[in-house]
Amino acid sequence: MKFWFLVGLLCLAGQLDAAAPATWRLDVLHGLEGGKEQFRKSGLWQEPLLWQGPVDLQDKLNRGDYRFEITKSATGELLYAQSYSSLFADWSLSSDTSHNERYFEESLRFPAPEVPARLQIFRRQLDKPGQPFQAVWQLDLPSQAQPAPMPPATDSIRLLQAANTEEQAYGLVFLAEGFQAGEVEAFFQAASELSQALFQYAPFDRLRPRMQVHAVMTPSTDSGIGFRNGGQPLDTRFAVNPNALGMPRYALSMEVHAIRNAAMAVPYHSIVILTNSSDYHGSGIFQTYAIAPAFHPRREFLLLHELGHSLAGLADEYFHDTPGYAGSDGTIEPYQPNITSKAGLAPLKWQHLATEGIPIPTPWNQQAFMQNRQMSTLTAEPHQGVVGAFLGANYSAEHYYRPALACIMLLDMGDNHFCPVCQQAIVEQIESQLSAAP
Ligand SMILES: [Zn+2]
């Protein structure tokens, strides 16, 4: 089915809900210039589909390094707020900051305001207690947005999973990276299989009736991702680099605006880019995108782990591998829901889920695990299966604690299990995107 025909149908469906406002998207460039953080407006677009979700969302979960707010110009009244993370934040925390001046694309989506409004961006002060947000940029929004640029007519869409609810559904969209036009069925099949796999695991199994999944075939000139033998990059739709920011297997696309232009063809909250690759790589940036390989044997693990980051803002619970981020000394309690520092042990932010009577911190044999890094070492532990506070998380063996011995945010255990704290964080995030908290 041709792209715009289907988009037309979707628009028609959207128009039935006369109360829903248009979807606006502010594309910005976010970077460093002369040693100072800078933002530049790249475009303000009206997307083809009406806004999906609460129009008055005022994100209270705040799972990102950044937050944007829409306020009434006249009174300052808060209309909408959403936290997020970005490529820039990722780059700033990585050890690859050799280029002092660099800009990254990011996109902020929100319901079109009915009155003159202002958009403000806030950055977390990660080194201050409470990691509070501080205003770093603002823009008075014009009264109208430009129609978003049309995606290529060769894009096509398939519905992989329909929601089973009369209410608003949470939308997930798979985009194709490195698939040529002739590989369309390979992409749709891989996306369909991964979509089915996702709903086998908690908490997505119980969220299934409230989720819908689309795949958008976004063809590339070349097949595969990465580089030719001579070092030249392949010509692919989103130019995914499988070893980005100087980190092996850390796959990133810098083409965030093009990614948003492809995703906007369907109702969505969360984006997954499937690479035409059987290599091991991935990434997940909160409220931006997840990347996973379509054909690696551990693709289900990679998809779920990266969705933990991109959909729910979870931290890595592993400490036995350091991916290249500058270490933190644990003196400041981190904001992520699934890790804590020594200062956060009493009470735990996940106290309500902690197993009754469990000692905090919870003893375990970290040394034995470090010797073989095997799941079997964890299952032999006396506190396997309980929720407590286990030393070793967030790239540090000594400064941060995680809620359970084993979790997919720690390592690939073969069962794709999120610990109870991560499961609850995913449910909370999805629910917050569907109805604003009272
Ligand atoms: Zn976890």
GROMACS .gro file of C-alpha atoms and ligand atoms in nm:
model
  439
    1MET     CA    1   0.000   0.000   0.000
    2LYS     CA    2   0.135   0.338  -0.089
    3PHE     CA    3   0.238   0.562   0.192
    4TRP     CA    4   0.019   0.865   0.147
    5PHE     CA    5  -0.296   0.669   0.085
    6LEU     CA    6  -0.257   0.509   0.425
    7VAL     CA    7  -0.159   0.834   0.589
    8GLY     CA    8  -0.481   0.979   0.452
    9LEU     CA    9  -0.681   0.705   0.621
   10LEU     CA   10  -0.500   0.758   0.948
   11CYS     CA   11  -0.565   1.131   0.931
   12LEU     CA   12  -0.930   1.062   0.872
   13ALA     CA   13  -0.938   0.837   1.177
   14GLY     CA   14  -0.762   1.106   1.378
   15GLN     CA   15  -1.011   1.371   1.267
   16LEU     CA   16  -1.293   1.175   1.429
   17ASP     CA   17  -1.162   1.292   1.763
   18ALA     CA   18  -1.244   1.657   1.716
   19ALA     CA   19  -1.107   1.744   2.060
   20ALA     CA   20  -0.750   1.636   1.983
   21PRO     CA   21  -0.513   1.919   1.890
   22ALA     CA   22  -0.256   1.906   1.612
   23THR     CA   23   0.086   1.755   1.684
   24TRP     CA   24   0.369   2.005   1.674
   25ARG     CA   25   0.735   1.918   1.663
   26LEU     CA   26   1.020   2.155   1.731
   27ASP     CA   27   1.343   2.036   1.571
   28VAL     CA   28   1.653   2.184   1.730
   29LEU     CA   29   2.027   2.156   1.706
   30HIS     CA   30   2.183   2.110   2.048
   31GLY     CA   31   2.554   2.140   2.093
   32LEU     CA   32   2.864   2.297   2.226
   33GLU     CA   33   3.019   2.611   2.087
   34GLY     CA   34   3.310   2.793   2.242
   35GLY     CA   35   3.277   2.563   2.542
   36LYS     CA   36   2.912   2.667   2.601
   37GLU     CA   37   2.597   2.464   2.556
   38GLN     CA   38   2.383   2.606   2.275
   39PHE     CA   39   2.045   2.544   2.110
   40ARG     CA   40   1.935   2.650   1.764
   41LYS     CA   41   1.586   2.622   1.620
   42SER     CA   42   1.591   2.409   1.307
   43GLY     CA   43   1.216   2.400   1.230
   44LEU     CA   44   0.869   2.401   1.385
   45TRP     CA   45   0.652   2.144   1.212
   46GLN     CA   46   0.293   2.033   1.220
   47GLU     CA   47   0.286   1.656   1.182
   48PRO     CA   48   0.015   1.484   0.974
   49LEU     CA   49  -0.154   1.306   1.268
   50LEU     CA   50  -0.343   1.465   1.554
   51TRP     CA   51  -0.194   1.453   1.905
   52GLN     CA   52  -0.206   1.110   2.069
   53GLY     CA   53  -0.219   1.127   2.446
   54PRO     CA   54  -0.295   1.370   2.724
   55VAL     CA   55  -0.283   1.732   2.611
   56ASP     CA   56  -0.199   1.848   2.962
   57LEU     CA   57   0.082   1.602   3.043
   58GLN     CA   58   0.305   1.744   3.312
   59ASP     CA   59   0.570   1.476   3.340
   60LYS     CA   60   0.622   1.392   3.706
   61LEU     CA   61   0.846   1.093   3.645
   62ASN     CA   62   1.127   1.308   3.501
   63ARG     CA   63   1.342   1.023   3.376
   64GLY     CA   64   1.568   1.228   3.149
   65ASP     CA   65   1.870   1.456   3.159
   66TYR     CA   66   1.654   1.730   3.004
   67ARG     CA   67   1.298   1.852   3.030
   68PHE     CA   68   1.096   2.087   2.815
   69GLU     CA   69   0.794   2.287   2.921
   70ILE     CA   70   0.526   2.472   2.726
   71THR     CA   71   0.381   2.765   2.919
   72LYS     CA   72   0.127   3.037   2.842
   73SER     CA   73   0.316   3.349   2.737
   74ALA     CA   74   0.073   3.577   2.918
   75THR     CA   75   0.061   3.410   3.257
   76GLY     CA   76   0.342   3.153   3.268
   77GLU     CA   77   0.087   2.879   3.339
   78LEU     CA   78   0.232   2.536   3.266
   79LEU     CA   79   0.050   2.366   2.976
   80TYR     CA   80   0.269   2.066   2.900
   81ALA     CA   81   0.599   1.917   3.020
   82GLN     CA   82   0.807   1.617   2.918
   83SER     CA   83   1.152   1.501   3.025
   84TYR     CA   84   1.388   1.341   2.774
   85SER     CA   85   1.747   1.254   2.700
   86SER     CA   86   1.943   1.336   2.391
   87LEU     CA   87   2.242   1.251   2.178
   88PHE     CA   88   2.410   1.560   2.315
   89ALA     CA   89   2.369   1.437   2.674
   90ASP     CA   90   2.506   1.099   2.573
   91TRP     CA   91   2.804   1.256   2.403
   92SER     CA   92   2.872   1.489   2.699
   93LEU     CA   93   2.885   1.190   2.935
   94SER     CA   94   3.101   0.981   2.703
   95SER     CA   95   3.477   1.007   2.690
   96ASP     CA   96   3.453   1.114   2.322
   97THR     CA   97   3.448   1.488   2.376
   98SER     CA   98   3.759   1.554   2.172
   99HIS     CA   99   3.570   1.784   1.934
  100ASN     CA  100   3.487   2.089   2.135
  101GLU     CA  101   3.230   2.218   1.888
  102ARG     CA  102   2.965   1.977   1.781
  103TYR     CA  103   2.587   1.990   1.727
  104PHE     CA  104   2.333   1.710   1.756
  105GLU     CA  105   1.976   1.693   1.630
  106GLU     CA  106   1.688   1.656   1.871
  107SER     CA  107   1.309   1.684   1.844
  108LEU     CA  108   1.047   1.792   2.095
  109ARG     CA  109   0.686   1.687   2.026
  110PHE     CA  110   0.386   1.839   2.198
  111PRO     CA  111   0.019   1.922   2.141
  112ALA     CA  112  -0.025   2.250   1.952
  113PRO     CA  113  -0.102   2.518   2.211
  114GLU     CA  114  -0.428   2.711   2.167
  115VAL     CA  115  -0.286   3.035   2.302
  116PRO     CA  116   0.045   3.220   2.257
  117ALA     CA  117   0.302   3.001   2.429
  118ARG     CA  118   0.668   2.967   2.513
  119LEU     CA  119   0.889   2.659   2.506
  120GLN     CA  120   1.165   2.628   2.763
  121ILE     CA  121   1.437   2.365   2.791
  122PHE     CA  122   1.587   2.268   3.127
  123ARG     CA  123   1.903   2.071   3.193
  124ARG     CA  124   1.965   1.856   3.497
  125GLN     CA  125   2.248   1.959   3.720
  126LEU     CA  126   2.383   1.611   3.768
  127ASP     CA  127   2.642   1.716   4.025
  128LYS     CA  128   2.395   1.883   4.265
  129PRO     CA  129   2.191   1.706   4.533
  130GLY     CA  130   1.847   1.623   4.393
  131GLN     CA  131   1.985   1.675   4.040
  132PRO     CA  132   1.751   1.973   3.986
  133PHE     CA  133   1.659   2.115   3.645
  134GLN     CA  134   1.794   2.453   3.540
  135ALA     CA  135   1.658   2.659   3.248
  136VAL     CA  136   1.903   2.671   2.956
  137TRP     CA  137   1.702   2.795   2.656
  138GLN     CA  138   1.365   2.935   2.557
  139LEU     CA  139   1.169   3.015   2.245
  140ASP     CA  140   0.846   3.207   2.195
  141LEU     CA  141   0.642   2.975   1.974
  142PRO     CA  142   0.493   3.125   1.656
  143SER     CA  143   0.117   3.098   1.615
  144GLN     CA  144   0.153   2.853   1.327
  145ALA     CA  145   0.380   2.562   1.239
  146GLN     CA  146   0.493   2.457   0.891
  147PRO     CA  147   0.348   2.134   0.750
  148ALA     CA  148   0.608   1.865   0.818
  149PRO     CA  149   0.815   1.760   0.515
  150MET     CA  150   0.666   1.467   0.325
  151PRO     CA  151   0.851   1.137   0.354
  152PRO     CA  152   0.946   0.960   0.030
  153ALA     CA  153   0.656   0.794  -0.151
  154THR     CA  154   0.838   0.461  -0.134
  155ASP     CA  155   0.780   0.433   0.240
  156SER     CA  156   0.512   0.182   0.330
  157ILE     CA  157   0.339   0.092   0.652
  158ARG     CA  158   0.219  -0.225   0.816
  159LEU     CA  159   0.018  -0.265   1.136
  160LEU     CA  160   0.185  -0.543   1.336
  161GLN     CA  161  -0.024  -0.537   1.651
  162ALA     CA  162  -0.357  -0.367   1.709
  163ALA     CA  163  -0.453  -0.247   2.055
  164ASN     CA  164  -0.757  -0.400   2.219
  165THR     CA  165  -0.895  -0.095   2.390
  166GLU     CA  166  -1.141   0.185   2.326
  167GLU     CA  167  -0.903   0.421   2.496
  168GLN     CA  168  -0.579   0.573   2.382
  169ALA     CA  169  -0.315   0.313   2.289
  170TYR     CA  170   0.060   0.337   2.340
  171GLY     CA  171   0.227   0.336   1.999
  172LEU     CA  172   0.553   0.166   1.910
  173VAL     CA  173   0.700   0.202   1.561
  174PHE     CA  174   0.974  -0.002   1.394
  175LEU     CA  175   1.175   0.181   1.127
  176ALA     CA  176   1.404   0.012   0.873
  177GLU     CA  177   1.775   0.092   0.851
  178GLY     CA  178   1.996  -0.054   0.579
  179PHE     CA  179   1.714  -0.242   0.405
  180GLN     CA  180   1.692  -0.187   0.030
  181ALA     CA  181   1.354  -0.163  -0.143
  182GLY     CA  182   1.389  -0.528  -0.249
  183GLU     CA  183   1.430  -0.632   0.115
  184VAL     CA  184   1.094  -0.500   0.228
  185GLU     CA  185   0.956  -0.840   0.326
  186ALA     CA  186   1.270  -0.927   0.523
  187PHE     CA  187   1.221  -0.607   0.724
  188PHE     CA  188   0.850  -0.658   0.787
  189GLN     CA  189   0.907  -1.018   0.891
  190ALA     CA  190   1.188  -0.929   1.132
  191ALA     CA  191   0.981  -0.645   1.281
  192SER     CA  192   0.677  -0.870   1.312
  193GLU     CA  193   0.874  -1.146   1.487
  194LEU     CA  194   1.031  -0.901   1.731
  195SER     CA  195   0.694  -0.741   1.801
  196GLN     CA  196   0.551  -1.085   1.885
  197ALA     CA  197   0.855  -1.164   2.100
  198LEU     CA  198   0.824  -0.839   2.294
  199PHE     CA  199   0.479  -0.933   2.422
  200GLN     CA  200   0.601  -1.263   2.562
  201TYR     CA  201   0.788  -1.084   2.839
  202ALA     CA  202   0.676  -0.891   3.146
  203PRO     CA  203   0.556  -0.626   3.174
  204PHE     CA  204   0.479  -0.603   2.800
  205ASP     CA  205   0.270  -0.921   2.816
  206ARG     CA  206   0.014  -0.750   3.038
  207LEU     CA  207   0.042  -0.416   2.858
  208ARG     CA  208  -0.033  -0.576   2.521
  209PRO     CA  209  -0.404  -0.479   2.500
  210ARG     CA  210  -0.305  -0.114   2.541
  211MET     CA  211  -0.023  -0.115   2.285
  212GLN     CA  212  -0.021  -0.090   1.908
  213VAL     CA  213   0.279  -0.157   1.689
  214HIS     CA  214   0.347  -0.037   1.334
  215ALA     CA  215   0.640  -0.095   1.102
  216VAL     CA  216   0.738   0.172   0.849
  217MET     CA  217   0.960   0.051   0.566
  218THR     CA  218   1.214   0.326   0.510
  219PRO     CA  219   1.430   0.197   0.222
  220SER     CA  220   1.804   0.259   0.196
  221THR     CA  221   2.027   0.284  -0.110
  222ASP     CA  222   2.273   0.029   0.029
  223SER     CA  223   2.205  -0.299   0.208
  224GLY     CA  224   2.350  -0.342   0.558
  225ILE     CA  225   2.491  -0.078   0.791
  226GLY     CA  226   2.828   0.064   0.877
  227PHE     CA  227   3.124   0.094   0.646
  228ARG     CA  228   3.266  -0.055   0.326
  229ASN     CA  229   3.605  -0.225   0.335
  230GLY     CA  230   3.769   0.099   0.228
  231GLY     CA  231   3.620   0.283   0.526
  232GLN     CA  232   3.352   0.470   0.329
  233PRO     CA  233   3.014   0.471   0.507
  234LEU     CA  234   2.727   0.282   0.345
  235ASP     CA  235   2.446   0.500   0.211
  236THR     CA  236   2.161   0.411   0.447
  237ARG     CA  237   1.842   0.590   0.543
  238PHE     CA  238   1.947   0.697   0.893
  239ALA     CA  239   2.326   0.655   0.863
  240VAL     CA  240   2.353   0.436   1.173
  241ASN     CA  241   2.713   0.406   1.291
  242PRO     CA  242   2.755   0.072   1.475
  243ASN     CA  243   3.057   0.202   1.669
  244ALA     CA  244   2.951   0.556   1.757
  245LEU     CA  245   3.115   0.801   2.000
  246GLY     CA  246   3.427   0.586   2.005
  247MET     CA  247   3.242   0.295   2.167
  248PRO     CA  248   3.244  -0.047   2.001
  249ARG     CA  249   2.894  -0.189   1.937
  250TYR     CA  250   2.729   0.138   2.043
  251ALA     CA  251   2.504   0.205   1.743
  252LEU     CA  252   2.373   0.556   1.695
  253SER     CA  253   2.205   0.758   1.424
  254MET     CA  254   2.262   1.133   1.425
  255GLU     CA  255   1.966   1.179   1.182
  256VAL     CA  256   1.705   1.238   1.452
  257HIS     CA  257   1.495   1.474   1.238
  258ALA     CA  258   1.478   1.227   0.947
  259ILE     CA  259   1.384   0.953   1.195
  260ARG     CA  260   1.097   1.168   1.327
  261ASN     CA  261   0.983   1.246   0.973
  262ALA     CA  262   0.952   0.873   0.904
  263ALA     CA  263   0.790   0.784   1.237
  264MET     CA  264   0.522   1.055   1.213
  265ALA     CA  265   0.341   0.851   0.947
  266VAL     CA  266   0.185   0.645   1.225
  267PRO     CA  267   0.059   0.717   1.576
  268TYR     CA  268   0.358   0.654   1.802
  269HIS     CA  269   0.520   0.725   2.135
  270SER     CA  270   0.837   0.518   2.102
  271ILE     CA  271   1.071   0.444   1.809
  272VAL     CA  272   1.279   0.132   1.739
  273ILE     CA  273   1.525   0.134   1.448
  274LEU     CA  274   1.593  -0.216   1.322
  275THR     CA  275   1.926  -0.250   1.144
  276ASN     CA  276   1.974  -0.493   0.857
  277SER     CA  277   2.255  -0.665   1.042
  278SER     CA  278   2.343  -0.981   1.231
  279ASP     CA  279   2.614  -0.802   1.430
  280TYR     CA  280   2.580  -0.728   1.800
  281HIS     CA  281   2.504  -0.358   1.858
  282GLY     CA  282   2.240  -0.131   2.002
  283SER     CA  283   2.149   0.184   2.191
  284GLY     CA  284   1.856   0.341   2.370
  285ILE     CA  285   1.808   0.710   2.442
  286PHE     CA  286   1.511   0.809   2.654
  287GLN     CA  287   1.224   0.958   2.451
  288THR     CA  288   1.443   0.953   2.138
  289TYR     CA  289   1.490   0.601   1.994
  290ALA     CA  290   1.619   0.248   2.045
  291ILE     CA  291   1.841   0.065   1.794
  292ALA     CA  292   1.867  -0.314   1.767
  293PRO     CA  293   1.992  -0.552   1.497
  294ALA     CA  294   1.720  -0.740   1.308
  295PHE     CA  295   1.915  -1.064   1.276
  296HIS     CA  296   2.157  -1.112   1.566
  297PRO     CA  297   2.075  -1.429   1.767
  298ARG     CA  298   2.037  -1.214   2.082
  299ARG     CA  299   1.815  -0.954   1.914
  300GLU     CA  300   1.527  -1.004   2.161
  301PHE     CA  301   1.756  -0.927   2.454
  302LEU     CA  302   1.895  -0.622   2.274
  303LEU     CA  303   1.548  -0.492   2.185
  304LEU     CA  304   1.416  -0.528   2.541
  305HIS     CA  305   1.727  -0.389   2.708
  306GLU     CA  306   1.740  -0.086   2.479
  307LEU     CA  307   1.366  -0.024   2.520
  308GLY     CA  308   1.437  -0.018   2.894
  309HIS     CA  309   1.646   0.291   2.823
  310SER     CA  310   1.450   0.455   2.542
  311LEU     CA  311   1.095   0.388   2.658
  312ALA     CA  312   1.131   0.394   3.037
  313GLY     CA  313   1.450   0.589   3.108
  314LEU     CA  314   1.610   0.300   3.300
  315ALA     CA  315   1.978   0.309   3.392
  316ASP     CA  316   2.222   0.031   3.311
  317GLU     CA  317   2.250  -0.199   3.610
  318TYR     CA  318   2.576  -0.348   3.492
  319PHE     CA  319   2.907  -0.260   3.645
  320HIS     CA  320   3.129  -0.535   3.508
  321ASP     CA  321   3.169  -0.364   3.170
  322THR     CA  322   3.240   0.003   3.125
  323PRO     CA  323   3.112   0.121   2.788
  324GLY     CA  324   3.318   0.439   2.784
  325TYR     CA  325   3.121   0.673   3.008
  326ALA     CA  326   3.310   0.881   3.257
  327GLY     CA  327   3.260   0.725   3.600
  328SER     CA  328   3.064   0.888   3.880
  329ASP     CA  329   3.163   0.863   4.244
  330GLY     CA  330   2.817   0.801   4.389
  331THR     CA  331   2.806   1.105   4.616
  332ILE     CA  332   2.489   1.233   4.445
  333GLU     CA  333   2.175   1.020   4.438
  334PRO     CA  334   2.098   0.948   4.070
  335TYR     CA  335   1.748   1.024   3.938
  336GLN     CA  336   1.693   0.695   3.752
  337PRO     CA  337   1.432   0.466   3.910
  338ASN     CA  338   1.641   0.144   3.914
  339ILE     CA  339   1.972   0.250   4.071
  340THR     CA  340   2.061   0.416   4.397
  341SER     CA  341   2.368   0.544   4.578
  342LYS     CA  342   2.468   0.485   4.940
  343ALA     CA  343   2.278   0.803   5.029
  344GLY     CA  344   1.959   0.650   4.886
  345LEU     CA  345   1.960   0.329   5.088
  346ALA     CA  346   1.724   0.448   5.362
  347PRO     CA  347   1.455   0.464   5.254
  348LEU     CA  348   1.500   0.305   4.914
  349LYS     CA  349   1.316   0.470   4.627
  350TRP     CA  350   1.181   0.119   4.556
  351GLN     CA  351   1.107   0.047   4.925
  352HIS     CA  352   0.745  -0.047   4.846
  353LEU     CA  353   0.872  -0.333   4.629
  354ALA     CA  354   1.151  -0.451   4.863
  355THR     CA  355   1.114  -0.800   5.007
  356GLU     CA  356   1.007  -0.779   5.370
  357GLY     CA  357   1.288  -0.831   5.618
  358ILE     CA  358   1.563  -0.822   5.355
  359PRO     CA  359   1.890  -0.666   5.480
  360ILE     CA  360   1.982  -0.337   5.309
  361PRO     CA  361   2.234  -0.334   5.152
  362THR     CA  362   2.174  -0.694   5.054
  363PRO     CA  363   2.480  -0.919   5.079
  364TRP     CA  364   2.594  -1.112   4.774
  365ASN     CA  365   2.918  -1.255   4.640
  366GLN     CA  366   3.020  -0.992   4.388
  367GLN     CA  367   3.370  -1.136   4.364
  368ALA     CA  368   3.246  -1.477   4.250
  369PHE     CA  369   3.032  -1.314   3.982
  370MET     CA  370   3.324  -1.106   3.858
  371GLN     CA  371   3.526  -1.422   3.805
  372ASN     CA  372   3.287  -1.586   3.559
  373ARG     CA  373   3.009  -1.330   3.492
  374GLN     CA  374   2.762  -1.614   3.458
  375MET     CA  375   2.394  -1.622   3.536
  376SER     CA  376   2.449  -1.953   3.720
  377THR     CA  377   2.655  -1.769   3.983
  378LEU     CA  378   2.361  -1.538   4.048
  379THR     CA  379   2.101  -1.814   4.067
  380ALA     CA  380   2.311  -1.989   4.333
  381GLU     CA  381   2.294  -1.680   4.557
  382PRO     CA  382   2.069  -1.704   4.868
  383HIS     CA  383   1.897  -1.374   4.781
  384GLN     CA  384   1.820  -1.465   4.421
  385GLY     CA  385   1.465  -1.358   4.331
  386VAL     CA  386   1.418  -1.099   4.604
  387VAL     CA  387   1.415  -0.719   4.585
  388GLY     CA  388   1.675  -0.546   4.800
  389ALA     CA  389   1.980  -0.332   4.721
  390PHE     CA  390   2.278  -0.513   4.567
  391LEU     CA  391   2.612  -0.336   4.533
  392GLY     CA  392   2.721  -0.299   4.168
  393ALA     CA  393   2.531  -0.091   3.909
  394ASN     CA  394   2.559   0.211   3.682
  395TYR     CA  395   2.914   0.119   3.563
  396SER     CA  396   3.047   0.110   3.919
  397ALA     CA  397   3.119  -0.194   4.137
  398GLU     CA  398   3.138   0.014   4.455
  399HIS     CA  399   2.922   0.328   4.435
  400TYR     CA  400   2.574   0.222   4.316
  401TYR     CA  401   2.316  -0.041   4.405
  402ARG     CA  402   2.058  -0.222   4.193
  403PRO     CA  403   1.725  -0.369   4.308
  404ALA     CA  404   1.776  -0.737   4.225
  405LEU     CA  405   2.059  -0.980   4.163
  406ALA     CA  406   1.950  -1.040   3.805
  407CYS     CA  407   1.772  -0.816   3.555
  408ILE     CA  408   1.789  -0.763   3.180
  409MET     CA  409   1.938  -0.418   3.256
  410LEU     CA  410   2.232  -0.606   3.417
  411LEU     CA  411   2.304  -0.883   3.169
  412ASP     CA  412   2.161  -1.123   2.914
  413MET     CA  413   2.029  -1.407   3.127
  414GLY     CA  414   1.858  -1.584   2.842
  415ASP     CA  415   1.511  -1.526   2.988
  416ASN     CA  416   1.471  -1.154   2.910
  417HIS     CA  417   1.351  -1.081   3.262
  418PHE     CA  418   1.311  -0.727   3.393
  419CYS     CA  419   1.339  -0.708   3.774
  420PRO     CA  420   1.019  -0.594   3.955
  421VAL     CA  421   1.148  -0.237   3.991
  422CYS     CA  422   1.222  -0.205   3.618
  423GLN     CA  423   0.888  -0.362   3.531
  424GLN     CA  424   0.705  -0.108   3.741
  425ALA     CA  425   0.907   0.177   3.588
  426ILE     CA  426   0.803   0.066   3.238
  427VAL     CA  427   0.436   0.045   3.335
  428GLU     CA  428   0.448   0.387   3.503
  429GLN     CA  429   0.607   0.547   3.198
  430ILE     CA  430   0.355   0.402   2.954
  431GLU     CA  431   0.062   0.497   3.176
  432SER     CA  432   0.193   0.851   3.212
  433GLN     CA  433   0.196   0.885   2.832
  434LEU     CA  434  -0.165   0.771   2.806
  435SER     CA  435  -0.331   0.977   3.077
  436ALA     CA  436  -0.198   1.268   3.275
  437ALA     CA  437  -0.160   1.195   3.644
  438PRO     CA  438  -0.416   1.379   3.862
  439ZN      ZN  439   1.612  -0.395   3.687
   0.00000   0.00000   0.00000
